[in-house]
Short mmCIF file of N, CA and C in Angstrom, two decimals:
data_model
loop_
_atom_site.label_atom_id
_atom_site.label_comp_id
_atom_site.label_asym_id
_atom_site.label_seq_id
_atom_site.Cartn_x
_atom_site.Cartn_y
_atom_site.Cartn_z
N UNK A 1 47.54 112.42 87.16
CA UNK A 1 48.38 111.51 86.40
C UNK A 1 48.84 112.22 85.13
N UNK A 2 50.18 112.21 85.36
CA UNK A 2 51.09 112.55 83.71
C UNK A 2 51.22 111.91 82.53
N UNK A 3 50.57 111.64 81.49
CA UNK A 3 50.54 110.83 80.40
C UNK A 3 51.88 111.40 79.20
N UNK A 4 52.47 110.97 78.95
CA UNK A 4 53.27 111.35 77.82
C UNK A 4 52.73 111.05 76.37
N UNK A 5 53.07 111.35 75.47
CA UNK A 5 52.53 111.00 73.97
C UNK A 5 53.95 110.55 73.39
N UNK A 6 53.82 109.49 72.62
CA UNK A 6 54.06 108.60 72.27
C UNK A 6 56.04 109.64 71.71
N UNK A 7 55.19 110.66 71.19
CA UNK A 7 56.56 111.89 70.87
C UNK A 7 57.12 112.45 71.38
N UNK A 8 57.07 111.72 72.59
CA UNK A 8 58.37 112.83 73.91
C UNK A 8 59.73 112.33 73.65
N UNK A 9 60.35 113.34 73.66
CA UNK A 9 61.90 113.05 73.14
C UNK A 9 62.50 113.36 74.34
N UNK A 10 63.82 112.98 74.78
CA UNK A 10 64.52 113.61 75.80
C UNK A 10 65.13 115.07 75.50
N UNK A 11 65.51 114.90 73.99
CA UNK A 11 65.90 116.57 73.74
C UNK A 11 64.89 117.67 73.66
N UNK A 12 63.65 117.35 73.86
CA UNK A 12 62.53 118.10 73.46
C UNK A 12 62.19 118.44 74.94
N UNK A 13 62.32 117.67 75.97
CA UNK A 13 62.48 117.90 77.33
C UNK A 13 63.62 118.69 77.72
N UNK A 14 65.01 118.98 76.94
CA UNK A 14 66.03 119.15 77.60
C UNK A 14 65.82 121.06 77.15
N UNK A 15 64.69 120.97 75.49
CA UNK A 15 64.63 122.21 75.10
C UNK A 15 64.24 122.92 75.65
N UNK A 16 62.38 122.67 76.34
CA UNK A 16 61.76 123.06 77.18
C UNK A 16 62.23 123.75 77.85
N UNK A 17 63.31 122.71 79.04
CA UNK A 17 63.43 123.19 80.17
C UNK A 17 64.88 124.50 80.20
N UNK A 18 65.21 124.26 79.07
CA UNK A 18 65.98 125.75 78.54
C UNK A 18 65.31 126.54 78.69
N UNK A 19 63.84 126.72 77.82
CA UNK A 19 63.23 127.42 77.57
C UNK A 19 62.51 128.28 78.63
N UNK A 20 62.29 127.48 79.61
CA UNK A 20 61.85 127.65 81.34
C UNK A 20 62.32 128.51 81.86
N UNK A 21 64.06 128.48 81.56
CA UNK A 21 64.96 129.56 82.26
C UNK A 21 64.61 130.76 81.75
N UNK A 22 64.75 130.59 80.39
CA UNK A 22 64.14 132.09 79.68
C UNK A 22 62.52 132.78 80.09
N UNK A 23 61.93 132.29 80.14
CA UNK A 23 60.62 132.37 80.65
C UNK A 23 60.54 134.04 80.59
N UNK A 24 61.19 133.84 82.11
CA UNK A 24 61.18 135.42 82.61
C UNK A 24 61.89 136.35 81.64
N UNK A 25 62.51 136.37 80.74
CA UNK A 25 62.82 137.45 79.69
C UNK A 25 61.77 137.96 78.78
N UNK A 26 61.17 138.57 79.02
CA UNK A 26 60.00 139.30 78.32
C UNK A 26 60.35 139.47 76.78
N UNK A 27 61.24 139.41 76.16
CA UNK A 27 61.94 139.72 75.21
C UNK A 27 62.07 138.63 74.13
N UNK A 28 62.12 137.38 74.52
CA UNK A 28 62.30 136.10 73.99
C UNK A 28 61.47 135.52 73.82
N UNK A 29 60.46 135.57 73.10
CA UNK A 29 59.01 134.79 72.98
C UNK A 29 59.12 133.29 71.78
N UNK A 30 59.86 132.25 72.37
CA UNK A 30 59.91 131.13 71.15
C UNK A 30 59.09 130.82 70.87
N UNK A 31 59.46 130.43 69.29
CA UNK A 31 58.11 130.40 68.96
C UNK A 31 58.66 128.83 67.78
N UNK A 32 58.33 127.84 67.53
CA UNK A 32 58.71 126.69 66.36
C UNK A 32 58.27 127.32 64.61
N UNK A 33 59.92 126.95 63.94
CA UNK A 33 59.47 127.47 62.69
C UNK A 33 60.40 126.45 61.96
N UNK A 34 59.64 126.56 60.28
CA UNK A 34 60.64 125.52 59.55
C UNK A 34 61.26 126.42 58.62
N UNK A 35 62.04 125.47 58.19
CA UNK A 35 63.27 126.77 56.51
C UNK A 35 62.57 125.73 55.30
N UNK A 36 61.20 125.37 54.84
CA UNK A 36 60.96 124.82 53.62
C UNK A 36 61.97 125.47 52.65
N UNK A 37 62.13 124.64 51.58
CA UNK A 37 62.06 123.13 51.15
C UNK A 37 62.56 122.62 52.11
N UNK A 38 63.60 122.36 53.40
CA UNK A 38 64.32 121.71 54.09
C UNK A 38 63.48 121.30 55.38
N UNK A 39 63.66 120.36 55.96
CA UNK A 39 63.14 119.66 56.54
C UNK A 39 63.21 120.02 58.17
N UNK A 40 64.41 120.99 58.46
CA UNK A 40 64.90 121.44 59.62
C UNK A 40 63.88 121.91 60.56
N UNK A 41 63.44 121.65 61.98
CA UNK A 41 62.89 122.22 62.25
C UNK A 41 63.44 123.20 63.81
N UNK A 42 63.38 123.98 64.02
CA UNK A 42 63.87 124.90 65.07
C UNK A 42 62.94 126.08 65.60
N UNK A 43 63.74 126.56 66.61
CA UNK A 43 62.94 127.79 67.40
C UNK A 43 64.08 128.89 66.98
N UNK A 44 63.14 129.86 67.35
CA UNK A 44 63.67 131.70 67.39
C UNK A 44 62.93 132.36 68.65
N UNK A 45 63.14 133.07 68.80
CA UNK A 45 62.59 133.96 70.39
C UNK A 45 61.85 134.92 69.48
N UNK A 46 61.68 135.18 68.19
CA UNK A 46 61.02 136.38 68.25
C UNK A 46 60.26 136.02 66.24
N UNK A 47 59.37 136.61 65.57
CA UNK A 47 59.05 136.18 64.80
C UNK A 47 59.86 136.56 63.45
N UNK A 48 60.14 135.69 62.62
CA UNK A 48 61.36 135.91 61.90
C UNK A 48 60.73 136.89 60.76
N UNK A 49 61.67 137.58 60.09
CA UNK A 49 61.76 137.55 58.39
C UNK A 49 62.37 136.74 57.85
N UNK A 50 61.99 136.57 56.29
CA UNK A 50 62.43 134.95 55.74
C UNK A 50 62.72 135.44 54.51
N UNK A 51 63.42 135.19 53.87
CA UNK A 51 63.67 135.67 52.79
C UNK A 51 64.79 134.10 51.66
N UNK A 52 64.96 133.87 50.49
CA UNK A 52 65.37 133.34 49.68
C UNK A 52 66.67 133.72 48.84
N UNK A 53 68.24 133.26 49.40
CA UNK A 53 68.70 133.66 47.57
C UNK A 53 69.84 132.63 46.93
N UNK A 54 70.82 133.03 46.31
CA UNK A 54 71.38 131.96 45.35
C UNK A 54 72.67 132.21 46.09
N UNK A 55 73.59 131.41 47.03
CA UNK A 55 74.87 132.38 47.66
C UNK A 55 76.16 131.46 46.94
N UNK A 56 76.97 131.60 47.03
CA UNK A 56 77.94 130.36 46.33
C UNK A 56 78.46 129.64 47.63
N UNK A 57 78.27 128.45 47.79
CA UNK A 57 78.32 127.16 48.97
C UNK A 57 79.29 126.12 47.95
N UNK A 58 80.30 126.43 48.64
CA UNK A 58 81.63 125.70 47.97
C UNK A 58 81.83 125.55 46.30
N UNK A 59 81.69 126.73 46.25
CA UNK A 59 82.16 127.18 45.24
C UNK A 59 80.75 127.24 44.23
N UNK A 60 79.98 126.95 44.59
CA UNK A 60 78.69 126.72 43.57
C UNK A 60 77.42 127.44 43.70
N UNK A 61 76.71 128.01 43.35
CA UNK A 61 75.43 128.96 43.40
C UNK A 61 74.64 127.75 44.24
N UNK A 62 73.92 127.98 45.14
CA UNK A 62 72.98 127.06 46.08
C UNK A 62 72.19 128.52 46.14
N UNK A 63 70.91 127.55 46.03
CA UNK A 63 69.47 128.36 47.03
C UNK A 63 69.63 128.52 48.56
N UNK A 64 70.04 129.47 49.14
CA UNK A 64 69.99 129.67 50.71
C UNK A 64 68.56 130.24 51.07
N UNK A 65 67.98 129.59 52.16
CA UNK A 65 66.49 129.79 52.90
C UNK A 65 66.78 130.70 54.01
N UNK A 66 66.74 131.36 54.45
CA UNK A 66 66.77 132.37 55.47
C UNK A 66 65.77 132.72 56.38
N UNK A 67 66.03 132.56 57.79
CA UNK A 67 64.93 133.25 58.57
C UNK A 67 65.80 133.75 60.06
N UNK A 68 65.35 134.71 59.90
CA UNK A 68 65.99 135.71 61.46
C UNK A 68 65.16 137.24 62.07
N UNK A 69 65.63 137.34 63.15
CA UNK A 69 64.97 138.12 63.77
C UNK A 69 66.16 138.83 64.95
N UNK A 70 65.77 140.27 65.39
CA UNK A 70 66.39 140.93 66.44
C UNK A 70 65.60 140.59 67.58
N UNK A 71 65.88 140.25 68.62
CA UNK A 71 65.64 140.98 70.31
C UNK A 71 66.36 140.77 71.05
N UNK A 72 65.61 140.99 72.36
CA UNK A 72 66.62 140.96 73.58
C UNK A 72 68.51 141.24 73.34
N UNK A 73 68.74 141.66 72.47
CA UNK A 73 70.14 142.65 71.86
C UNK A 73 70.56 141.57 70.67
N UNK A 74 70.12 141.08 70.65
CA UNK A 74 70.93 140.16 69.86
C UNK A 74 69.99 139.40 68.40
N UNK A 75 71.04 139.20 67.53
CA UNK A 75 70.43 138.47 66.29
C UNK A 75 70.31 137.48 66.13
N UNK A 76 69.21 136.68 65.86
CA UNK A 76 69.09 135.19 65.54
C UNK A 76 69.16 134.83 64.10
N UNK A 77 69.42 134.09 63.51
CA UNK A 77 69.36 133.63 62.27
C UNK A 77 69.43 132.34 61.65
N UNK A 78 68.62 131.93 61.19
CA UNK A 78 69.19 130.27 60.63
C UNK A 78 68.69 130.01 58.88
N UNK A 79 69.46 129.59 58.42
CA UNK A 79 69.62 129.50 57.31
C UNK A 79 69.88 127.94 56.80
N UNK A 80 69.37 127.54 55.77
CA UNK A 80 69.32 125.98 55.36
C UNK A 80 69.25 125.82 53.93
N UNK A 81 70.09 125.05 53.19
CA UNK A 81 70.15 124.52 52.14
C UNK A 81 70.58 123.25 51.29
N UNK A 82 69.93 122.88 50.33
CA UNK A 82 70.32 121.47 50.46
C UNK A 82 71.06 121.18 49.24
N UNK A 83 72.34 120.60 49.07
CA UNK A 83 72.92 119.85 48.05
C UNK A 83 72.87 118.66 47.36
N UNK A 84 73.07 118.55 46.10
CA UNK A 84 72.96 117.50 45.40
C UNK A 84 73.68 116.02 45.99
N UNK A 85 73.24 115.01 45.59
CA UNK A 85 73.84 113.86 45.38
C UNK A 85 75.03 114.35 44.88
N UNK A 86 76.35 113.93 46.07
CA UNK A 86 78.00 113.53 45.12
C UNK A 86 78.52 115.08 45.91
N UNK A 87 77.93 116.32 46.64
CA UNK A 87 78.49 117.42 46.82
C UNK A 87 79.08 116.68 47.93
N UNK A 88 80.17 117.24 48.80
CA UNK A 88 81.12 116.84 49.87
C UNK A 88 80.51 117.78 50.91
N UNK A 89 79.81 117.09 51.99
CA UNK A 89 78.98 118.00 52.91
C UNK A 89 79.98 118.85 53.54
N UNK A 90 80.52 117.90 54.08
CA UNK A 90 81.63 118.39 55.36
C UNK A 90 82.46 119.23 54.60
N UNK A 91 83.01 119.31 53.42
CA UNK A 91 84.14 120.32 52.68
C UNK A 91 82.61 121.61 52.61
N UNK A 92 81.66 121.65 52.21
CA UNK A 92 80.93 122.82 52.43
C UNK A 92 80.64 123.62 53.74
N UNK A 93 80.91 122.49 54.61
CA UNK A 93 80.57 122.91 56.17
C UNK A 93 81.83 123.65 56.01
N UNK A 94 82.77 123.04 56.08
CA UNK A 94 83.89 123.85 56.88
C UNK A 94 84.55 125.46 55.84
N UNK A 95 83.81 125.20 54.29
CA UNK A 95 83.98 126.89 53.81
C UNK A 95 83.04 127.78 54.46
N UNK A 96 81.75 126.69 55.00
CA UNK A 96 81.07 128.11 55.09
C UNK A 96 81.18 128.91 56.99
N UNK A 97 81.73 127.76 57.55
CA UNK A 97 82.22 127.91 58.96
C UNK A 97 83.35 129.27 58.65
N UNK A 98 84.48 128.40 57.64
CA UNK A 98 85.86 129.74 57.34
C UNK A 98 85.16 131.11 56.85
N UNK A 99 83.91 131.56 55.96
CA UNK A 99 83.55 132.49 55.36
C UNK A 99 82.71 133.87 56.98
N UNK A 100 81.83 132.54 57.49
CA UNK A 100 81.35 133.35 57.99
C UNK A 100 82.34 134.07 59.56
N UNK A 101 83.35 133.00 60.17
CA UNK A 101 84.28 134.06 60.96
C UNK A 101 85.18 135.07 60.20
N UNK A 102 85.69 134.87 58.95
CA UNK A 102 86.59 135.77 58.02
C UNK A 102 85.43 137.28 57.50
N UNK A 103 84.09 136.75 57.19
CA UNK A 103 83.32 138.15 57.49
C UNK A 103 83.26 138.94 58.54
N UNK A 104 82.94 138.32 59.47
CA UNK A 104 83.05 139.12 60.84
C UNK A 104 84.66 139.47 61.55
N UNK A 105 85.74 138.86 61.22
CA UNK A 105 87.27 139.11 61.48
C UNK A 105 87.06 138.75 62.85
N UNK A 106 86.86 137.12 63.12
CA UNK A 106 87.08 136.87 64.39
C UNK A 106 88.39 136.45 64.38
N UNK A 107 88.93 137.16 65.87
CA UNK A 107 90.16 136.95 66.39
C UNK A 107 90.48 135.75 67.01
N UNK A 108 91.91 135.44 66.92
CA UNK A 108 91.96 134.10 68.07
C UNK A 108 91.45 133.42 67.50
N UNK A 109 91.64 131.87 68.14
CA UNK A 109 91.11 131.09 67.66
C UNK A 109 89.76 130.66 68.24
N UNK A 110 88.73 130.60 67.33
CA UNK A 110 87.28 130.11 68.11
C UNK A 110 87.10 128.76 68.69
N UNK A 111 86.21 128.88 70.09
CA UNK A 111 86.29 127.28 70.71
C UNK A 111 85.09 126.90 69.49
N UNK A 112 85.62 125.20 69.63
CA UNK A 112 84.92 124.56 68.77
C UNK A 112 84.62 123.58 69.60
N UNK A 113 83.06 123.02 69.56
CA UNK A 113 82.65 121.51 69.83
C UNK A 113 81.71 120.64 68.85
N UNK A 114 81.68 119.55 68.88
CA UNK A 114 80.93 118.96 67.70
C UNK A 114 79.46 119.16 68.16
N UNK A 115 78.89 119.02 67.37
CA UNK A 115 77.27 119.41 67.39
C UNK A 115 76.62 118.92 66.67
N UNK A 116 75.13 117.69 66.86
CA UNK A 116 74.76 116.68 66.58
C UNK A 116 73.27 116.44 66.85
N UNK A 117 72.65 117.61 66.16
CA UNK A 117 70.98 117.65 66.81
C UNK A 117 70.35 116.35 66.40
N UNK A 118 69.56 116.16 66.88
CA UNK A 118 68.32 115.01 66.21
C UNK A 118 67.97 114.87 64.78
N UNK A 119 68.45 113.65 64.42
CA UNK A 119 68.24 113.29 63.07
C UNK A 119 69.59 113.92 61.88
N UNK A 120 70.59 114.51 62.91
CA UNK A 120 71.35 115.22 61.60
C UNK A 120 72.52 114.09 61.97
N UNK A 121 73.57 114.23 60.34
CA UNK A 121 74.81 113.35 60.27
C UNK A 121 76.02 113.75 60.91
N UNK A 122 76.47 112.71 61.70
CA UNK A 122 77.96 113.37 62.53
C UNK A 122 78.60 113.67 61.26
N UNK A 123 79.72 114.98 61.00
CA UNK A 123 80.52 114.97 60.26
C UNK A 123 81.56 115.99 61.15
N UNK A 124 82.90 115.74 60.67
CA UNK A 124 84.14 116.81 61.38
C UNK A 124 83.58 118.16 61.77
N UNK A 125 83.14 119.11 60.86
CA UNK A 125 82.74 120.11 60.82
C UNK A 125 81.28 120.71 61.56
N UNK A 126 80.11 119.35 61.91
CA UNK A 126 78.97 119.49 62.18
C UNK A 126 79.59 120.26 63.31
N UNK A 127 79.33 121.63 63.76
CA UNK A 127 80.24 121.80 65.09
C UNK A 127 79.50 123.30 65.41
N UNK A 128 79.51 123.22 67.19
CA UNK A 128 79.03 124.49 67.73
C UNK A 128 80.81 125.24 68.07
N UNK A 129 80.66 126.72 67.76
CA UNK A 129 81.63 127.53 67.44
C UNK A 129 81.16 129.06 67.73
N UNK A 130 82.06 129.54 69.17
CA UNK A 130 82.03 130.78 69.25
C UNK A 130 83.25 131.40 68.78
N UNK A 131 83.09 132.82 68.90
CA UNK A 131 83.74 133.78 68.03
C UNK A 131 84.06 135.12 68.37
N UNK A 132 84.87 135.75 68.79
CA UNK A 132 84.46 137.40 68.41
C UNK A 132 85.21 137.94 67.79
N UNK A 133 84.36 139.49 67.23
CA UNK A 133 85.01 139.52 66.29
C UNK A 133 84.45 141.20 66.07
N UNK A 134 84.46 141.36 65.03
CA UNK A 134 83.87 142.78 64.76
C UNK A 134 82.77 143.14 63.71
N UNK A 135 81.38 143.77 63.76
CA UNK A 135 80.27 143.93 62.82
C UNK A 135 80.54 144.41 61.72
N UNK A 136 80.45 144.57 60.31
CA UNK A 136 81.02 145.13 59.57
C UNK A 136 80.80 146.97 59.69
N UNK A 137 80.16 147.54 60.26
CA UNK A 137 80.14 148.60 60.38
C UNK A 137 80.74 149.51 61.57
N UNK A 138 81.53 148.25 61.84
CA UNK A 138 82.49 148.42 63.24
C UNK A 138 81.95 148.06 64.47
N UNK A 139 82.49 147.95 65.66
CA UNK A 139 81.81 147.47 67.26
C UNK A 139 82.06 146.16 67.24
N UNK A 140 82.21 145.55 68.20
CA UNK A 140 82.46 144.14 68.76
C UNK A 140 81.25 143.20 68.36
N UNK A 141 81.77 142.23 68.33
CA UNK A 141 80.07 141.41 68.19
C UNK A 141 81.02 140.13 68.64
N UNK A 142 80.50 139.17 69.56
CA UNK A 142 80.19 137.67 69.45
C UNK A 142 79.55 136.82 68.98
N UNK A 143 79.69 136.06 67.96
CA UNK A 143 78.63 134.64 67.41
C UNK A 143 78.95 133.45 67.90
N UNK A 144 77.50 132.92 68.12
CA UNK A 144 77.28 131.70 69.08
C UNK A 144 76.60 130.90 67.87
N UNK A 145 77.63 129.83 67.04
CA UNK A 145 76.96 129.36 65.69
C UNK A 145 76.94 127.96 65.79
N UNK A 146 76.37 127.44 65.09
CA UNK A 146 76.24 125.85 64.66
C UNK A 146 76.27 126.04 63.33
N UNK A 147 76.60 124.65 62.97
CA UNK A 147 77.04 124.52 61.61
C UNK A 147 76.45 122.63 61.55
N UNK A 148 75.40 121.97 60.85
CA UNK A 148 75.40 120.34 61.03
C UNK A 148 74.38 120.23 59.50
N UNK A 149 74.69 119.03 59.43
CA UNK A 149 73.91 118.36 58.30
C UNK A 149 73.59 117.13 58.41
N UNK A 150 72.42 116.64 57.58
CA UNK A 150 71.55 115.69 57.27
C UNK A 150 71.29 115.19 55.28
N UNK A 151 71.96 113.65 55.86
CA UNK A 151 71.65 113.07 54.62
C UNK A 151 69.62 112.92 54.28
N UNK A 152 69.82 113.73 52.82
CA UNK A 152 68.41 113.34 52.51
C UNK A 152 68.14 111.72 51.95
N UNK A 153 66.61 111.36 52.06
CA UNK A 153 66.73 109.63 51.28
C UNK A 153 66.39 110.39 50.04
N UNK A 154 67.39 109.35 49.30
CA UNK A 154 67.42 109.26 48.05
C UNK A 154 68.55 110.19 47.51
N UNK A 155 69.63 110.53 47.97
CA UNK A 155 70.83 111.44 48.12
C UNK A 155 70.42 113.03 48.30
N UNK A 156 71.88 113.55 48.56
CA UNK A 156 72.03 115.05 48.45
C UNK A 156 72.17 114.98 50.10
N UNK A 157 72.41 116.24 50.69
CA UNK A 157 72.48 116.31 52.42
C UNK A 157 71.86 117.68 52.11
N UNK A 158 71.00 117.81 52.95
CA UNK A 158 70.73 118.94 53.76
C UNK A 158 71.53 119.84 54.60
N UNK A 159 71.68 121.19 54.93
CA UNK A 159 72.81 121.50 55.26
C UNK A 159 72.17 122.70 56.54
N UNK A 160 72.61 123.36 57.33
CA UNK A 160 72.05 124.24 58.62
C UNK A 160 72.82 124.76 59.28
N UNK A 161 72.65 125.90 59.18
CA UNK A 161 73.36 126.91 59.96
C UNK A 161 72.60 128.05 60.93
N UNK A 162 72.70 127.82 62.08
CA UNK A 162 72.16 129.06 63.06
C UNK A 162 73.06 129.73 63.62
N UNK A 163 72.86 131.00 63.98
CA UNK A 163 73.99 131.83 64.85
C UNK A 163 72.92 133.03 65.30
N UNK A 164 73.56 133.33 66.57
CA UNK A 164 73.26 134.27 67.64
C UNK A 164 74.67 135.45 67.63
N UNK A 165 74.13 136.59 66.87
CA UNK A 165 75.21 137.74 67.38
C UNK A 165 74.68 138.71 68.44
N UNK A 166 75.74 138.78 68.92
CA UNK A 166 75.36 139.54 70.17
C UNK A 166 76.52 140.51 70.43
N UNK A 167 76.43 141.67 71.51
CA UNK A 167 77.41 142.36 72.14
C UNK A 167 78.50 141.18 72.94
N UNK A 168 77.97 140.72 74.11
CA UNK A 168 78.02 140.02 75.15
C UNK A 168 77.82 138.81 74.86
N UNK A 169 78.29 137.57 75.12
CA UNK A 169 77.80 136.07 75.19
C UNK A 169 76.74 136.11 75.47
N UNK A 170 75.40 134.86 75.04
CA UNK A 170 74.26 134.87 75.89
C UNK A 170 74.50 133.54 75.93
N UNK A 171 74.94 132.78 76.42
CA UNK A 171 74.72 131.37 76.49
C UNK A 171 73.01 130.78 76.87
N UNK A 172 72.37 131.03 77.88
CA UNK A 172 71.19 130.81 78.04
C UNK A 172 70.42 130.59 76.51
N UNK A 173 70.55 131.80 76.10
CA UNK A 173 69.93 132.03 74.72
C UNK A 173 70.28 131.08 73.76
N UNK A 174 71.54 130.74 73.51
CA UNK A 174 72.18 130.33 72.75
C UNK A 174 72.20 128.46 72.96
N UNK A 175 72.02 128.39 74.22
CA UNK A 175 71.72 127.07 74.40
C UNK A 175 70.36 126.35 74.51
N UNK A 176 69.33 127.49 74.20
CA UNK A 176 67.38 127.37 73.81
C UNK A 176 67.81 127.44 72.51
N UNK A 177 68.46 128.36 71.92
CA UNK A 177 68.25 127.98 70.15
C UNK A 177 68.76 127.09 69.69
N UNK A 178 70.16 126.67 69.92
CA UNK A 178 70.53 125.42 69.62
C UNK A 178 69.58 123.79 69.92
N UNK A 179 69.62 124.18 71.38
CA UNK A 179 68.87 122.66 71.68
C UNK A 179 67.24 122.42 71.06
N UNK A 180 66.75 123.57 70.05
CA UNK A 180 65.65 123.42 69.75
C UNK A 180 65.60 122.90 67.55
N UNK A 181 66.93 122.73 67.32
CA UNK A 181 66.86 122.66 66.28
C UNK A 181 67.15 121.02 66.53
N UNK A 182 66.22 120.58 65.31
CA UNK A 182 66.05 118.70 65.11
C UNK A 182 65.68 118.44 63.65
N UNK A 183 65.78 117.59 63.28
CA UNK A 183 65.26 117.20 61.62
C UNK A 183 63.96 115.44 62.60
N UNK A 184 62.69 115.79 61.20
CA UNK A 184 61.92 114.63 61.86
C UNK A 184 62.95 113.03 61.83
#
């Protein structure tokens, strides 16, 4: 007999069984991590470095939280920060959506879909978005990114960004890291 606990989610089932497919990649070992102060919680395939700094997020110095890691060819990264009461989430989403394809010089226009993990706020911009484009030290690269936010209680939103660069698309990959990010 299968007992569930009281905390089975359907997306936590839908992560899993992402995760299942990957299995067999020796390379991808997920593992659950958070971006403190922020509440975000998500997976990486491999164990991150984390690091802290001050970046300008619509126009204003913000604390950015950082954690990423290389394998299986490709870069993971997710990054989280949270704004005051009265900042305009969605006008920050969508500079930092424009900054990060204008760093990389993605061509064409990138497909866009909205993107809406557990516990975060629909907004225009909350949105999954591929890309290609070029590394700054030259060579092709594709990013497989999300971009979503979460109102905190008592104001301000929380804000989250993950992306997967790679040579090649990995969708598999890209659809275990995504489906593993949730706020409680």
């Amino acid at each position: 007999m299968v007992r569930r606990s009281r905390g089975y989610r359907p997306t936590l089932a839908a992560a899993l069984a992402a995760l299942g497919l990957l299995a067999c990649t020796p390379s991808l070992n997920w593992r659950q991590v958070s971006l403190a102060p922020s509440s975000v919680i998500a997976l990486l395939p491999c164990k991150p470095d984390r690091t802290t700094r001050s970046v300008p997020l619509g126009g204003v110095p913000t604390e950015l939280t950082v954690a990423g890691c290389d394998t299986g060819g490709a870069t993971f990264a997710l990054m989280a920060a949270t704004l005051p009461a009265g900042r305009a989430a969605d006008e920050v989403l969508a500079g930092w959506q424009q900054a990060t394809l204008a760093h990389m010089q993605a061509g064409d226009t990138p497909a866009r879909v909205p993107f809406s993990p557990p516990g975060a706020t629909p907004l225009p911009h909350a949105q999954r978005v591929q890309a290609q484009g070029q590394r700054p030290g030259g060579g092709a690269v594709v990013a497989q990114a999300v971009w979503t936010a979460r109102a905190v209680p008592g104001g301000g939103t929380e804000l989250l960004h993950a992306v997967l660069y790679s040579e090649r698309p990995q969708p598999a990959a890209a659809d275990a890291f995504f489906d593993g990010i949730r706020w409680p």
